[in-house]
Tab-separated table of C-alpha atoms in Angstrom:
chain	number	residue	atom	x	y	z
A	1	UNK	CA	136.579	28.499	89.548
A	2	UNK	CA	135.831	30.733	92.512
A	3	UNK	CA	133.407	33.621	92.342
A	4	UNK	CA	134.911	37.101	92.665
A	5	UNK	CA	133.807	39.087	95.697
A	6	UNK	CA	133.004	42.765	96.140
A	7	UNK	CA	132.491	44.786	99.320
A	8	UNK	CA	130.395	47.935	98.945
A	9	UNK	CA	131.251	50.458	101.668
A	10	UNK	CA	128.712	53.290	101.822
A	11	UNK	CA	126.511	54.775	104.530
A	12	UNK	CA	123.630	55.145	102.053
A	13	UNK	CA	121.468	52.033	101.903
A	14	UNK	CA	120.130	53.213	98.527
A	15	UNK	CA	123.617	53.578	97.010
A	16	UNK	CA	124.561	50.136	98.352
A	17	UNK	CA	121.422	48.653	96.795
A	18	UNK	CA	122.051	50.285	93.394
A	19	UNK	CA	125.743	49.324	93.388
A	20	UNK	CA	124.891	45.773	94.503
A	21	UNK	CA	122.510	45.337	91.570
A	22	UNK	CA	125.176	46.541	89.110
A	23	UNK	CA	128.046	44.494	90.564
A	24	UNK	CA	125.984	41.316	90.955
A	25	UNK	CA	125.036	41.735	87.300
A	26	UNK	CA	128.760	41.570	86.520
A	27	UNK	CA	128.998	38.213	88.288
A	28	UNK	CA	130.301	39.274	91.705
A	29	UNK	CA	129.247	37.934	95.071
A	30	UNK	CA	128.504	41.103	97.082
A	31	UNK	CA	128.673	42.077	100.739
A	32	UNK	CA	127.953	45.482	102.233
A	33	UNK	CA	129.309	47.684	105.017
A	34	UNK	CA	127.688	50.915	106.253
A	35	UNK	CA	130.955	52.582	107.343
A	36	UNK	CA	134.711	52.173	107.329
A	37	UNK	CA	134.898	50.477	110.730
A	38	UNK	CA	132.410	47.801	109.648
A	39	UNK	CA	134.352	47.361	106.399
A	40	UNK	CA	137.690	47.057	108.220
A	41	UNK	CA	136.258	44.363	110.510
A	42	UNK	CA	135.069	42.498	107.401
A	43	UNK	CA	138.476	42.827	105.703
A	44	UNK	CA	140.402	41.529	108.702
A	45	UNK	CA	138.640	38.191	108.289
A	46	UNK	CA	138.335	38.060	104.484
A	47	UNK	CA	139.660	40.453	101.854
A	48	UNK	CA	137.319	40.927	98.891
A	49	UNK	CA	138.573	41.103	95.310
A	50	UNK	CA	137.021	44.546	94.778
A	51	UNK	CA	136.017	47.406	97.078
A	52	UNK	CA	133.637	50.245	96.217
A	53	UNK	CA	134.258	52.918	98.860
A	54	UNK	CA	132.352	56.074	99.740
A	55	UNK	CA	134.389	58.976	101.132
A	56	UNK	CA	132.126	60.631	103.708
A	57	UNK	CA	130.731	58.172	106.249
A	58	UNK	CA	130.166	58.197	110.009
A	59	UNK	CA	132.381	56.215	112.412
A	60	UNK	CA	135.306	55.887	109.944
A	61	UNK	CA	135.515	57.667	106.585
A	62	UNK	CA	136.521	55.961	103.366
A	63	UNK	CA	140.028	57.417	103.245
A	64	UNK	CA	140.876	56.227	106.775
A	65	UNK	CA	139.417	52.808	105.973
A	66	UNK	CA	141.413	52.522	102.743
A	67	UNK	CA	144.704	53.388	104.434
A	68	UNK	CA	144.096	50.860	107.216
A	69	UNK	CA	142.910	48.147	104.813
A	70	UNK	CA	146.003	48.601	102.611
A	71	UNK	CA	148.168	48.049	105.737
A	72	UNK	CA	146.595	44.625	106.394
A	73	UNK	CA	148.432	41.459	105.262
A	74	UNK	CA	147.377	41.071	101.607
A	75	UNK	CA	145.761	44.522	101.699
A	76	UNK	CA	147.547	45.500	98.508
A	77	UNK	CA	145.564	42.884	96.535
A	78	UNK	CA	141.958	44.187	96.382
A	79	UNK	CA	141.053	46.607	93.624
A	80	UNK	CA	139.677	49.712	95.349
A	81	UNK	CA	137.395	52.211	93.625
A	82	UNK	CA	136.399	55.367	95.441
A	83	UNK	CA	132.786	56.249	94.614
A	84	UNK	CA	132.103	59.769	95.817
A	85	UNK	CA	130.481	63.124	95.120
A	86	UNK	CA	133.876	64.672	95.945
A	87	UNK	CA	135.038	66.266	92.674
A	88	UNK	CA	137.984	68.474	93.645
A	89	UNK	CA	141.196	67.302	91.923
A	90	UNK	CA	143.189	67.475	95.166
A	91	UNK	CA	140.681	65.138	96.873
A	92	UNK	CA	140.852	62.666	93.992
A	93	UNK	CA	144.669	62.811	94.140
A	94	UNK	CA	144.512	62.213	97.915
A	95	UNK	CA	142.364	59.098	97.417
A	96	UNK	CA	144.699	57.745	94.740
A	97	UNK	CA	147.740	58.444	96.938
A	98	UNK	CA	146.060	56.538	99.800
A	99	UNK	CA	145.806	53.451	97.608
A	100	UNK	CA	142.654	53.788	95.504
A	101	UNK	CA	143.000	52.180	92.075
A	102	UNK	CA	140.501	54.566	90.487
A	103	UNK	CA	137.795	57.101	91.226
A	104	UNK	CA	134.127	57.102	90.224
A	105	UNK	CA	131.934	60.186	90.542
A	106	UNK	CA	128.456	59.782	92.002
A	107	UNK	CA	125.946	59.355	90.603
A	108	UNK	CA	127.240	56.467	88.519
A	109	UNK	CA	125.480	53.908	86.345
A	110	UNK	CA	126.223	50.370	85.251
A	111	UNK	CA	128.188	51.404	82.156
A	112	UNK	CA	130.462	53.747	84.117
A	113	UNK	CA	131.095	51.212	86.877
A	114	UNK	CA	131.724	48.398	84.399
A	115	UNK	CA	134.156	50.626	82.483
A	116	UNK	CA	136.086	51.568	85.644
A	117	UNK	CA	136.253	47.942	86.808
A	118	UNK	CA	137.615	46.958	83.402
A	119	UNK	CA	140.204	49.783	83.552
A	120	UNK	CA	141.621	48.483	86.841
A	121	UNK	CA	141.608	44.871	85.607
A	122	UNK	CA	138.825	43.657	87.900
A	123	UNK	CA	136.718	42.418	84.958
A	124	UNK	CA	137.413	41.605	81.315
A	125	UNK	CA	137.077	44.626	79.053
């Protein structure tokens, strides 16, 4: 049985470290990207099973990355969770319309992330 993979896309090293600890604890093999361009380069060679995506990042923001990743061959397969401080309903709707499977408000903890991953079918409930 292969190990599920997760790519954490966030310009904050601290957020990546916290998210990595949570997701590894759920049995995922984790890689990290500091911006959307780095994440897109990663996804063109190997699509992860799950993506945790920040909205506001330098170089390429999370929304632009998500739209471009979804256009890749097989890009409809990964479960994509936006993890952002952006709380306005229209922004959440925009992320979901761009292809996000769900939305997690920062700051998040292990219980919240595990619950959201279970909701989108990325882990057993």
